Structures are given as structure tokens and as C-alpha cells.
CSV table of C-alpha atoms in Angstrom, one decimal:
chain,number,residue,atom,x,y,z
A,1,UNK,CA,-6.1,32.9,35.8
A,2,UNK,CA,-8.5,30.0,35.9
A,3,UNK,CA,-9.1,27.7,38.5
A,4,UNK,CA,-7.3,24.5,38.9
A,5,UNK,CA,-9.2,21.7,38.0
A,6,UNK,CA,-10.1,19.1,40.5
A,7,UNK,CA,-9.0,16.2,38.3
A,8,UNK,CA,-5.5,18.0,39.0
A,9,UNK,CA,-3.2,16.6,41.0
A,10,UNK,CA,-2.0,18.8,43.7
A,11,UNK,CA,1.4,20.7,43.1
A,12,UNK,CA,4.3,19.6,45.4
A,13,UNK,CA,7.7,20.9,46.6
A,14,UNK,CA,10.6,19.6,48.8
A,15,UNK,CA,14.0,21.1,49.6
A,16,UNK,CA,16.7,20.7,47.2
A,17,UNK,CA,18.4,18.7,50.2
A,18,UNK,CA,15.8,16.2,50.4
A,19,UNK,CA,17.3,15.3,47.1
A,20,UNK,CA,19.0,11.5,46.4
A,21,UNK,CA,22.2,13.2,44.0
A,22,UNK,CA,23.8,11.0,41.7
A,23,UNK,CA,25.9,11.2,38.6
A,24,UNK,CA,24.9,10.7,34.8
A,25,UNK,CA,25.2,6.9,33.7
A,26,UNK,CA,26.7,6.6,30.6
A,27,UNK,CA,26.1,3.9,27.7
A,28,UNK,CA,28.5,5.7,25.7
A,29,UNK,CA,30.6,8.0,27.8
A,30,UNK,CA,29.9,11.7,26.8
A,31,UNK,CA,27.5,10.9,24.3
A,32,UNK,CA,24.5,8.4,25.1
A,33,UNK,CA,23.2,8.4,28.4
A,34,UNK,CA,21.1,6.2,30.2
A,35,UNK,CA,17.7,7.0,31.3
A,36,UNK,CA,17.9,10.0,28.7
A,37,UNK,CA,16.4,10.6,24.7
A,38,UNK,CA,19.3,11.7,22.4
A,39,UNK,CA,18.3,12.7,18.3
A,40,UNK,CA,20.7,11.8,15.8
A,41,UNK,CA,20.5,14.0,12.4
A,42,UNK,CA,21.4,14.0,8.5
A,43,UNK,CA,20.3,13.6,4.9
A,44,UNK,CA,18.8,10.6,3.6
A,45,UNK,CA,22.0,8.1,2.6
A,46,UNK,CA,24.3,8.9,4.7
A,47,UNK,CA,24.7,6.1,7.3
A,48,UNK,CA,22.9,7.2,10.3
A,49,UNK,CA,21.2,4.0,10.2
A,50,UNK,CA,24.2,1.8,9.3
A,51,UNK,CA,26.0,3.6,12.2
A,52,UNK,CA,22.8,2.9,14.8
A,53,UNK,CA,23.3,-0.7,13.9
A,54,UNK,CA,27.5,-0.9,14.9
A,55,UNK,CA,26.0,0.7,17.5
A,56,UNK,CA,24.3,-1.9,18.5
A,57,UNK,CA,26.3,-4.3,17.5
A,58,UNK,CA,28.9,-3.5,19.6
A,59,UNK,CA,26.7,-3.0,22.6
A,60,UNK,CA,25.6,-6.7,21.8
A,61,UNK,CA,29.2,-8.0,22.2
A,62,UNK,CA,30.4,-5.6,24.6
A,63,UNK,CA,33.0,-3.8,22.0
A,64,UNK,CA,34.5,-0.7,23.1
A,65,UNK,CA,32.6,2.6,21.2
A,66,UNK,CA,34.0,4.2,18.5
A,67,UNK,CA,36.2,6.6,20.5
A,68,UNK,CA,37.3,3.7,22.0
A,69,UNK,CA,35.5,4.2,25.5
A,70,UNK,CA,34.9,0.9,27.2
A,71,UNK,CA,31.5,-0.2,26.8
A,72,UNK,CA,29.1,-1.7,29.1
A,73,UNK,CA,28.8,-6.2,29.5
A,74,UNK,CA,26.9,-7.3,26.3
A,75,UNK,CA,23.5,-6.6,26.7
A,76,UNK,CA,20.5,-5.6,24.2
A,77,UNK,CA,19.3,-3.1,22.1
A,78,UNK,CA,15.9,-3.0,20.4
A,79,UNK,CA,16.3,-1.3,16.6
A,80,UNK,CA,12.6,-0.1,15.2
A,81,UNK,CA,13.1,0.8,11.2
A,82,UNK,CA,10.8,2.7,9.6
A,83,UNK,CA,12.4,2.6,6.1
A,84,UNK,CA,14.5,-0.9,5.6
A,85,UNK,CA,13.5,-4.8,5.3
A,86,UNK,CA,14.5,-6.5,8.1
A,87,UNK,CA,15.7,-9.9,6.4
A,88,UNK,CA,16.9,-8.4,3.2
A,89,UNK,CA,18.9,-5.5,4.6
A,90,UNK,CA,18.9,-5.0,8.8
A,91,UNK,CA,19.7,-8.2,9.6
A,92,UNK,CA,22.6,-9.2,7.0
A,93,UNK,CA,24.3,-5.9,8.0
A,94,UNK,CA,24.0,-6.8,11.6
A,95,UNK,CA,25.7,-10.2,11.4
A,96,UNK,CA,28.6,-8.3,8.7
A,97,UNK,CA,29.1,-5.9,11.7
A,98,UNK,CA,29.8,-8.5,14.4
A,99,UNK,CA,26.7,-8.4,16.5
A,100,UNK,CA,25.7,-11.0,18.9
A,101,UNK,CA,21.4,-11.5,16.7
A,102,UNK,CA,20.2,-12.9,19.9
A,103,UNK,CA,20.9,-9.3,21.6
A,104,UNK,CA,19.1,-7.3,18.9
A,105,UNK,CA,15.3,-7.3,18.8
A,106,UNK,CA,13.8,-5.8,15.6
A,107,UNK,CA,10.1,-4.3,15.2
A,108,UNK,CA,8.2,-7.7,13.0
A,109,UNK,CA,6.2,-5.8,10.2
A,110,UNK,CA,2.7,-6.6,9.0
A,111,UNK,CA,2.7,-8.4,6.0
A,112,UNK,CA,6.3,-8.1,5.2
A,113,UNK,CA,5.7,-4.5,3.9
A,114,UNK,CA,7.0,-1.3,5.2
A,115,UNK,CA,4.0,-0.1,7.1
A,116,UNK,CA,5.0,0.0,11.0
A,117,UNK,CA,2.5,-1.8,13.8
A,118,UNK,CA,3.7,1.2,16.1
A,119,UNK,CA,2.8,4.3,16.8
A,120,UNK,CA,3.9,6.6,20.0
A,121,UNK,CA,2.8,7.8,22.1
A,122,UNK,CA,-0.6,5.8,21.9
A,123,UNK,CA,1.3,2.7,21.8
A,124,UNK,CA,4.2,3.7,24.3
A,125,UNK,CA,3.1,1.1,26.6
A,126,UNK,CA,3.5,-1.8,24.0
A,127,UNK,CA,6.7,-0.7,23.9
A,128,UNK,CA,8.0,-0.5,27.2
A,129,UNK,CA,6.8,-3.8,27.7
A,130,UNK,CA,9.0,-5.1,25.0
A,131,UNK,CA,11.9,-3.2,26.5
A,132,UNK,CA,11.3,-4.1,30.2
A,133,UNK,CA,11.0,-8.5,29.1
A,134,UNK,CA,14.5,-7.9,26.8
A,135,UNK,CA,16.4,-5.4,29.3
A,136,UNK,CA,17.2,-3.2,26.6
A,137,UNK,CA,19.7,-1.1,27.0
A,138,UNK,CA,19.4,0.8,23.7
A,139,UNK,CA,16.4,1.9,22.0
A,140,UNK,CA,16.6,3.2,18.6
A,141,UNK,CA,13.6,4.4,16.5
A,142,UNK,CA,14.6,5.2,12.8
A,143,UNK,CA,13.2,7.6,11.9
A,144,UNK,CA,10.9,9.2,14.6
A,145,UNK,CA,8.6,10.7,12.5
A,146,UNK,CA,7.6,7.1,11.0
A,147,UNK,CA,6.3,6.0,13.9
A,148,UNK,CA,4.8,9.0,15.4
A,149,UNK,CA,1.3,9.3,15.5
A,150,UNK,CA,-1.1,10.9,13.0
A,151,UNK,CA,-2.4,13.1,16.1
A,152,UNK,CA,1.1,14.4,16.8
A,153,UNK,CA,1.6,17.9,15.8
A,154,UNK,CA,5.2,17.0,14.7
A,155,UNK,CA,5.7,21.2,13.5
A,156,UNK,CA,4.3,22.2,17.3
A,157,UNK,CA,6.8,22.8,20.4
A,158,UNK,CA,4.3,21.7,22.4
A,159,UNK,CA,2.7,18.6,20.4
A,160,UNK,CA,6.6,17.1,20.3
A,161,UNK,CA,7.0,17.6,24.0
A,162,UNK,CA,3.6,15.6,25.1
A,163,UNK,CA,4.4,13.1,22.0
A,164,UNK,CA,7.7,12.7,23.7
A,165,UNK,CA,7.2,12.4,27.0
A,166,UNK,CA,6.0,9.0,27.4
A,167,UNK,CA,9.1,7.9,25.7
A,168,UNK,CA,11.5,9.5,28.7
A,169,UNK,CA,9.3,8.3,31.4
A,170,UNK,CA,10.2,5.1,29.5
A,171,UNK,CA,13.7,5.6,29.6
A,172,UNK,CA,14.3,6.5,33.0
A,173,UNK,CA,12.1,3.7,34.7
A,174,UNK,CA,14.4,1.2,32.8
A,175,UNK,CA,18.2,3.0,32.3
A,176,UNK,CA,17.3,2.9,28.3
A,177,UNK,CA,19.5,5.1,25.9
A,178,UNK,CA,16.9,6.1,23.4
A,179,UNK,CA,18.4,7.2,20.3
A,180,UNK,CA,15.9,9.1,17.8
A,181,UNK,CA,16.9,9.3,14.0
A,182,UNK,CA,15.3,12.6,12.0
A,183,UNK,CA,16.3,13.5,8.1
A,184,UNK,CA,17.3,17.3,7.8
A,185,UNK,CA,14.9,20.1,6.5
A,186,UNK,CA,16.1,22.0,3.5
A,187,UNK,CA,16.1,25.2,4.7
A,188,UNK,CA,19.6,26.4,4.1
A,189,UNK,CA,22.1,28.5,5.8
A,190,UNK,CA,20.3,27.7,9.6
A,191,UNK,CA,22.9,26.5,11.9
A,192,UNK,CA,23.1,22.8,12.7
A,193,UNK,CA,20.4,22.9,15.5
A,194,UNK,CA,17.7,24.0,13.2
A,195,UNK,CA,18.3,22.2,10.2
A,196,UNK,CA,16.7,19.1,11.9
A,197,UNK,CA,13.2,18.0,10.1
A,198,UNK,CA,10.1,19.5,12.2
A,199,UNK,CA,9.8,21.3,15.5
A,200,UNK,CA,13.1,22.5,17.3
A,201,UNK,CA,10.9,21.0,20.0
A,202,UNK,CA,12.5,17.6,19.4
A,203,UNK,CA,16.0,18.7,19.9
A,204,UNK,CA,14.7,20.7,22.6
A,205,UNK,CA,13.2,17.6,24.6
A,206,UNK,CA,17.0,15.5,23.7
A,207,UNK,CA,19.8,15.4,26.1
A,208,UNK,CA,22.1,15.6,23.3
A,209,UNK,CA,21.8,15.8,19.7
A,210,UNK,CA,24.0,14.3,17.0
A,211,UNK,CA,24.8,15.2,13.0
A,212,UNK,CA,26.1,13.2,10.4
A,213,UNK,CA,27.4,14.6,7.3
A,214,UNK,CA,30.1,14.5,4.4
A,215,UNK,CA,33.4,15.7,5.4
A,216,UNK,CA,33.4,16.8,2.4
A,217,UNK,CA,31.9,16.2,-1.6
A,218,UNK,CA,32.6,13.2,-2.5
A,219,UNK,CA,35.2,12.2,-0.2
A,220,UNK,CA,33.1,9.4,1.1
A,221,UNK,CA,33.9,10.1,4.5
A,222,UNK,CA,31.3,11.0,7.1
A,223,UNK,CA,31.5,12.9,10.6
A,224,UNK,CA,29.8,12.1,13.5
A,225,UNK,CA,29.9,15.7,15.0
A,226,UNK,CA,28.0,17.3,18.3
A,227,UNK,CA,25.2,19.6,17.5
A,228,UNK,CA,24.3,20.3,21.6
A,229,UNK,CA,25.0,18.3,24.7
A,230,UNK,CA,23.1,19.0,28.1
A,231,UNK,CA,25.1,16.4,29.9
A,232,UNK,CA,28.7,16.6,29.2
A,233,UNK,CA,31.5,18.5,27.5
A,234,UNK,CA,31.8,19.1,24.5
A,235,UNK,CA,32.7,16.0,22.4
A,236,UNK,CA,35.2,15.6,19.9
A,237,UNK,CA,33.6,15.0,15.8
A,238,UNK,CA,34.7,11.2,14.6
A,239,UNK,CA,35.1,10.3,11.1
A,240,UNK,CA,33.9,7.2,9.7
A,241,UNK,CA,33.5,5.5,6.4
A,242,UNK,CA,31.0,3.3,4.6
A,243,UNK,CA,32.4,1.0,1.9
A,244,UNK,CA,30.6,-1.8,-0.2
A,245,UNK,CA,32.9,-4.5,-1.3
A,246,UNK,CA,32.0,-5.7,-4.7
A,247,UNK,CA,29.4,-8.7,-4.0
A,248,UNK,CA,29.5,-8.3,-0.2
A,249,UNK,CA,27.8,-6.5,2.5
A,250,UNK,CA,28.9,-3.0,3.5
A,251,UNK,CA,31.1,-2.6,6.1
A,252,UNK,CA,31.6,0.4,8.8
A,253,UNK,CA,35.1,1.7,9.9
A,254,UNK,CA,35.7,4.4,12.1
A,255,UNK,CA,38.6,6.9,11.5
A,256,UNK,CA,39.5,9.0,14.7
A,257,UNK,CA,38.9,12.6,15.2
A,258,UNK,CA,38.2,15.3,13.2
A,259,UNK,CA,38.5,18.9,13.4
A,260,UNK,CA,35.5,19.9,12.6
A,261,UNK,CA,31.9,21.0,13.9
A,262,UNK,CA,28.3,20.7,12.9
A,263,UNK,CA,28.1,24.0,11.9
A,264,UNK,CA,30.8,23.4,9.6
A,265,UNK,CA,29.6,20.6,8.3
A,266,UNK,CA,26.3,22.2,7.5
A,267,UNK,CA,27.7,25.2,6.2
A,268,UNK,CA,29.5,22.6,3.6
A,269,UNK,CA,26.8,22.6,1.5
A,270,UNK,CA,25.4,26.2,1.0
A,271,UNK,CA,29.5,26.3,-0.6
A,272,UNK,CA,28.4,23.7,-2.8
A,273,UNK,CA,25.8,25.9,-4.9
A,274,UNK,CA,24.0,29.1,-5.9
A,275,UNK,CA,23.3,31.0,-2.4
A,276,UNK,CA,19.5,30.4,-2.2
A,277,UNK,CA,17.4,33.9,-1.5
A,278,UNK,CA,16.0,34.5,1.5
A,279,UNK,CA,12.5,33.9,-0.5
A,280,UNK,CA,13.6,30.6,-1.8
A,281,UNK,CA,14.5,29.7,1.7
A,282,UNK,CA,10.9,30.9,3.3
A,283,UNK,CA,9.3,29.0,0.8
A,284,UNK,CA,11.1,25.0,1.0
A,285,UNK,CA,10.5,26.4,5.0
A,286,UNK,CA,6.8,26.6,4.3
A,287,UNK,CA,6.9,23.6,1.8
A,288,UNK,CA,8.6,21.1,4.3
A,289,UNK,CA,6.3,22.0,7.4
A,290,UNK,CA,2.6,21.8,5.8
A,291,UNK,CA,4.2,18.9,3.9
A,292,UNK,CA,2.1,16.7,6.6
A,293,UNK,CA,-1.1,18.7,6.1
A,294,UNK,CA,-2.7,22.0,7.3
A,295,UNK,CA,-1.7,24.2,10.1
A,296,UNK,CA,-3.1,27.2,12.2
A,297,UNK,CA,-1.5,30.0,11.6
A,298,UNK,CA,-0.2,30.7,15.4
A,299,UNK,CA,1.1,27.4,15.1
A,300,UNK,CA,3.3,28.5,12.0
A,301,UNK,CA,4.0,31.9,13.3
A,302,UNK,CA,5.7,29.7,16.3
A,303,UNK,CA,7.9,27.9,13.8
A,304,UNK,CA,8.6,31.2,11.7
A,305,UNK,CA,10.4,32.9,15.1
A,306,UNK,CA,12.1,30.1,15.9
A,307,UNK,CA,13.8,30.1,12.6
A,308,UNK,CA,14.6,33.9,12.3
A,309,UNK,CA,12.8,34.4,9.4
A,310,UNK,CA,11.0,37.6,8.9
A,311,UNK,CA,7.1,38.0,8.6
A,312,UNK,CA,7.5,40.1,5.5
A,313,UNK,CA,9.8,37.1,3.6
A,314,UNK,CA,7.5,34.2,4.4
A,315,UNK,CA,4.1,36.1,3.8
A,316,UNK,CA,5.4,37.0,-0.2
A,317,UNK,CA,7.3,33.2,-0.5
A,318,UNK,CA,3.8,31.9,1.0
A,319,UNK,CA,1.6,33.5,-1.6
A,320,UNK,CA,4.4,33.8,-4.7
A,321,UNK,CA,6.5,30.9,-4.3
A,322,UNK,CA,4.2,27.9,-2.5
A,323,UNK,CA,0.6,29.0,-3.0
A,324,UNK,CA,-0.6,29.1,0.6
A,325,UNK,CA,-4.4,29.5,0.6
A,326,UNK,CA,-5.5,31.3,4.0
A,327,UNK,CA,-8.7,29.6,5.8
A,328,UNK,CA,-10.5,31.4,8.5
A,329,UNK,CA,-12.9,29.0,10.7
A,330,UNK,CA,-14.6,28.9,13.5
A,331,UNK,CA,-13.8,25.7,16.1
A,332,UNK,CA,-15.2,25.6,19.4
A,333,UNK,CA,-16.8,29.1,19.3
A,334,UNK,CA,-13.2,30.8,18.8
A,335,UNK,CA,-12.2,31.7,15.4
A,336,UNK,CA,-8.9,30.2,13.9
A,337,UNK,CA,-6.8,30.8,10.9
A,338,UNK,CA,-5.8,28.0,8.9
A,339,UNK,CA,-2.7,28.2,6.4
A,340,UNK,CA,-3.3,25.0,3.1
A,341,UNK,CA,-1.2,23.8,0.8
A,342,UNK,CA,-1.9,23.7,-3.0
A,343,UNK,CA,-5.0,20.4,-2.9
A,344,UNK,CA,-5.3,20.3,0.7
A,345,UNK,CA,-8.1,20.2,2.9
A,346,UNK,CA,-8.6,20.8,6.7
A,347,UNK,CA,-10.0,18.3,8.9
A,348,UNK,CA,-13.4,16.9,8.3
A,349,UNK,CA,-13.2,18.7,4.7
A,350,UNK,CA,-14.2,16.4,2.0
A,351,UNK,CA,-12.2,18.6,-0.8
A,352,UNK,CA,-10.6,22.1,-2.0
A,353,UNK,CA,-12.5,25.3,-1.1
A,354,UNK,CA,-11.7,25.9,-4.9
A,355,UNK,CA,-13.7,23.3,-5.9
A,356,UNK,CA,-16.5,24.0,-3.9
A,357,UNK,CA,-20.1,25.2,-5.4
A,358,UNK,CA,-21.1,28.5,-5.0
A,359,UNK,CA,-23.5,28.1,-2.3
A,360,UNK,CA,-20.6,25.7,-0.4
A,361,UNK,CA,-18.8,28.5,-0.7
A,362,UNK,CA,-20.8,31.4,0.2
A,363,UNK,CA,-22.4,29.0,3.3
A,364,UNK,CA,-18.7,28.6,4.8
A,365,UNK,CA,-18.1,32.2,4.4
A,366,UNK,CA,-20.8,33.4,6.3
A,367,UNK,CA,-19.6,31.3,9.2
A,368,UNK,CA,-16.0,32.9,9.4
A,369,UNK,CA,-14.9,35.7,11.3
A,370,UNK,CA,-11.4,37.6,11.6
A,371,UNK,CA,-9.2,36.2,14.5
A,372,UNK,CA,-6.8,38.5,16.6
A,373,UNK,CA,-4.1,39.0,14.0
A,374,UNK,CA,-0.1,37.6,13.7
A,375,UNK,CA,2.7,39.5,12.1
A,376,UNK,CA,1.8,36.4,9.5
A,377,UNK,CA,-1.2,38.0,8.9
A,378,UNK,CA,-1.0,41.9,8.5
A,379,UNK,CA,-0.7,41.8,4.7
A,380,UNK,CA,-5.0,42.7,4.1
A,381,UNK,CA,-4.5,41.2,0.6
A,382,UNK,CA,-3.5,37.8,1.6
């Protein structure tokens, strides 16, 4: 075990009874708290962000929840959005859904265009002081991933959890609900908790995690439903429904409960089609997760257990289905094991190994040596 560095601060303990106790505060009883990060999950289209925004809206006016829980004196809510215009689309729904505008601050973009002037956790500071001058009590970011950093390791445990914990040191030092939004992986079959886009280390770092889905094809009702809750009981699933009148904005109306979970809701559509095989899986597994660029193979073999796929599966979908190119490398005097994608290149690369010269190539191989092994890596023709 090494030594602790003296730049560490010293570790500390006191007796449980030392402790100030004190109950949860609620923004929305059983289902946002205050002080606390919460994840909210789906496909592309189906109204997470349209149902952030009543959200908001209602917290602007002080309207009861969708439950029907009281909710708080108006206060404000700060909406980032990654993916809509804020004068064309954000703000028209917001005024259709009742909100007080003064209440709701919205992220101004450069330009006009879609590129964000955020990025967390470099910029969490920028943020909270945004939060702290309005009082937000809401903070939604739609979706994470668009305004996480290019130095976040969004497919690492560990890169999500340091990414993240700015943000809930934020949260608690103001009483802010901060609602995350994250579009669903297509790896089919997974229960509800792992369907969510990335590392399970994002729901892991959430108090409580939410999924929105059909109720069923092409019902046009939605389902709010409970995919994990640290904080409370479980909470009943809500049905809601988008509708655009013809020539007007869309409009938001919640239904009641529902008997029905997550994991039913997920399971929805692997009913709607072919079974896919477990190969097929592996490989829109491997797809979606080097979608953002290379990755060492430890780092991979993390994300493989906590999906329950087998070594054997995702070795044959990565060399027979994707492609995967292996890369073995030596950083910082230890060597490392890089899994690529079709075209890409690891970091400081300027292109392909395949389209190297001979002597590129033959220089590069000299400096690479075999790292101690994964289960990823037992196959010797790989």
C-alpha cells in the first residue's frame, strides 16, 4: 500500500451521535428531492423533455405535481437543452404549458446554433453561480451527455462519478433538484437499469432514476415509471399524453396511474420484433460504447460485467460483427490495451494503423509489449 500523499488531506471520523439528523426535503414528494441528482431515461421522441418543461412550469406557478402532491411557493428552475432552439421551440412550449417565463432561465447559445457554452465539470462553477443569483430550485440538464466534457470517460464508473461530483456538491450547498436527461442504449433484453446510455455509473451516482416509454405501440400514451429510488418507496407509474393540435403548440396531460413497471415497459419492445442474438446484442453493446472514441480494454471489460455479457459473445461480435481492431501501447512506462472502432484513432494519432507505411508500422510495433491479460483478451488470434 502506498503512502499517503502529503497534499492529502487528513482522514476524519466522528460518532454517528455527533450527527445533525434530518429528513429528506422534497420538491416533488417521493420523486425529486432537494439537495439530490435524479436521471430521467427514454428513446429519443418521447417527451422527456416536454415533460421536464411542465415540470418546470408548474414549479414556476406553484401547481401541484402530476400526482397531485402540493408543490413548493413558485420559485425557479434553470432548463439547459442540448438538442432544441430556445425561441423557436423551449420557450413557445413553456408559455402553452402555463409557466410563469420570468421563473425559467434557459442556457443562451453561441451564435444561435446548437453548440452549448457549457461543459461540466470544468465549468461547474459557472453554473452554480447562475443557480445561487436565481435560487433555482430545479436544475435540469437535457441531455447530460451534451454537456459533459470531452475529458469525461462517460463509459467509465469511475470517470462518471468524478464528472458528477461537482454537480451534487452543487446541489446540496443550494437545496437544487437536479434532474439529468440520458437517451437509452440499444442493447436489448437488459432490465430497465441498464438500458440507460453509458456507464451504469450514472444511475449509480442518482438518488432516483426515472423511465419514460410507450404504454404501448402506438397508443400514444407514455408512462412515467420508477426504475430505482434510494430515498423513498416505491412510487406509483403515471401515464401521460402528448397531443399536437392542428396549427397549435403541443400540449401535456397527465392521466393517473398505471399498473405498470419499467421493466415492463422495456420488455415492451423486445415483443415488438425478431429476438435479437446474444451476438447481435454484444455487438450494438460494443457499437454504442466506442461510439465516442477508443477505449482501454480494462475499461470495456468493466462495462462487459456489468452488463452480464459473456467474454466469449463479445470477443466473436467484436471481431465478426463490429470490426474492433486491438492496439497494444505503452503510456507512462506501463503497457495498455486499446480496443478501435472501424477509422478510429487513439489519442495523439494522426490516422488508422491500416493506413500507416511500413516503417510507421513496424516502428510502433517494436514499442508494444503484452499487458496482463482480461477474459476480453484470451482469444491469441484476436
Amino acid at each position: 500500500m502506498s503512502a499517503p500523499s502529503p497534499a492529502d488531506p487528513p482522514l476524519r471520523f466522528r460518532a454517528a451521535s455527533e450527527l445533525t439528523l434530518r429528513l429528506v426535503d422534497w420538491l416533488w414528494p417521493g420523486r425529486l428531492a432537494l439537495g439530490q441528482i435524479s436521471i430521467l431515461e427514454g428513446d429519443p421522441g418521447l417527451g422527456k423533455s416536454f415533460l421536464a418543461l411542465d415540470l418546470c412550469a408548474r414549479l414556476s406557478t406553484g401547481r401541484p405535481w402530476p400526482d397531485g402532491a402540493p408543490a413548493p411557493p413558485p420559485a425557479t428552475a434553470v432548463f439547459l437543452n442540448g438538442e432544441d432552439n430556445e425561441e423557436t421551440t423551449v420557450g413557445p412550449r413553456l408559455r402553452a404549458l402555463g409557466a410563469d417565463l420570468a421563473r425559467v432561465f434557459l442556457l443562451e447559445r453561441e451564435d444561435g446554433g446548437l453548440a452549448s457554452t457549457l461543459s461540466l465539470p470544468a465549468q461547474t462553477d459557472a453554473l452554480e453561480e447562475v443557480v445561487a443569483r436565481t435560487q433555482a430550485r430545479l436544475l435540469v440538464i437535457d441531455p447530460v451527455m451534451h454537456f459533459l466534457g470531452p475529458e469525461v470517460n462517460t463509459a467509465s464508473v469511475a470517470g462518471i462519478r468524478r464528472a458528477l461530483a461537482p454537480l451534487a456538491a452543487l446541489a446540496q450547498r443550494h437545496a437544487c433538484a437536479v434532474l439529468l436527461h440520458r437517451h437509452l442504449n440499444k442493447t436489448e433484453g437488459r432490465r430497465a437499469l441498464y438500458r440507460g446510455l453509458g456507464s451504469i455509473g450514472l444511475v449509480g451516482a442518482c438518488r432516483s432514476s426515472w423511465l419514460v416509454a410507450e404504454e404501448s405501440q402506438g397508443s400514444g400514451r407514455r408512462v412515467l415509471a420508477q426504475v430505482k429510488n434510494n430515498l423513498a418507496p416505491p412510487q406509483p407509474s403515471l401515464a401521460f399524453e402528448v397531443t399536437q393540435p392542428e396549427g397549435g403548440l403541443p400540449t401535456l396531460s397527465w392521466l393517473g396511474p398505471v399498473d405498470v413497471s419499467a421493466d415492463d415497459l422495456v420488455g415492451l419492445a423486445r415483443r415488438r420484433g425478431p429476438e435479437p442474438t446474444k451476438r447481435q446484442s454484444a455487438a450494438a453493446f460494443l457499437t454504442e460504447l466506442l461510439a465516442g472514441g477508443p477505449m482501454k480494454v480494462r475499461d470495456v471489460w468493466d462495462r462487459v460485467l456489468q452488463e452480464g455479457l459473456s467474454a466469449h459473445t463479445v470477443r466473436r461480435a467484436a471481431k465478426e460483427e463490429v470490426g474492433i481492431r486491438s492496439r497494444l501501447v505503452m503510456e507512462d512506462g506501463r503497457r495498455v490495451n486499446w480496443w478501435l472502432l472501424p477509422g478510429q484513432v487513439l489519442p495523439g494519432e494522426d490516422k488508422p494503423e491500416e493506413e500507416m507505411d511500413e516503417i510507421e508500422r513496424r516502428l510502433k510495433e517494436l514499442s508494444e509489449m503484452f499487458p496482463p491479460r482480461t477474459p476480453l483478451e484470451d482469444d491469441d488470434d484476436f
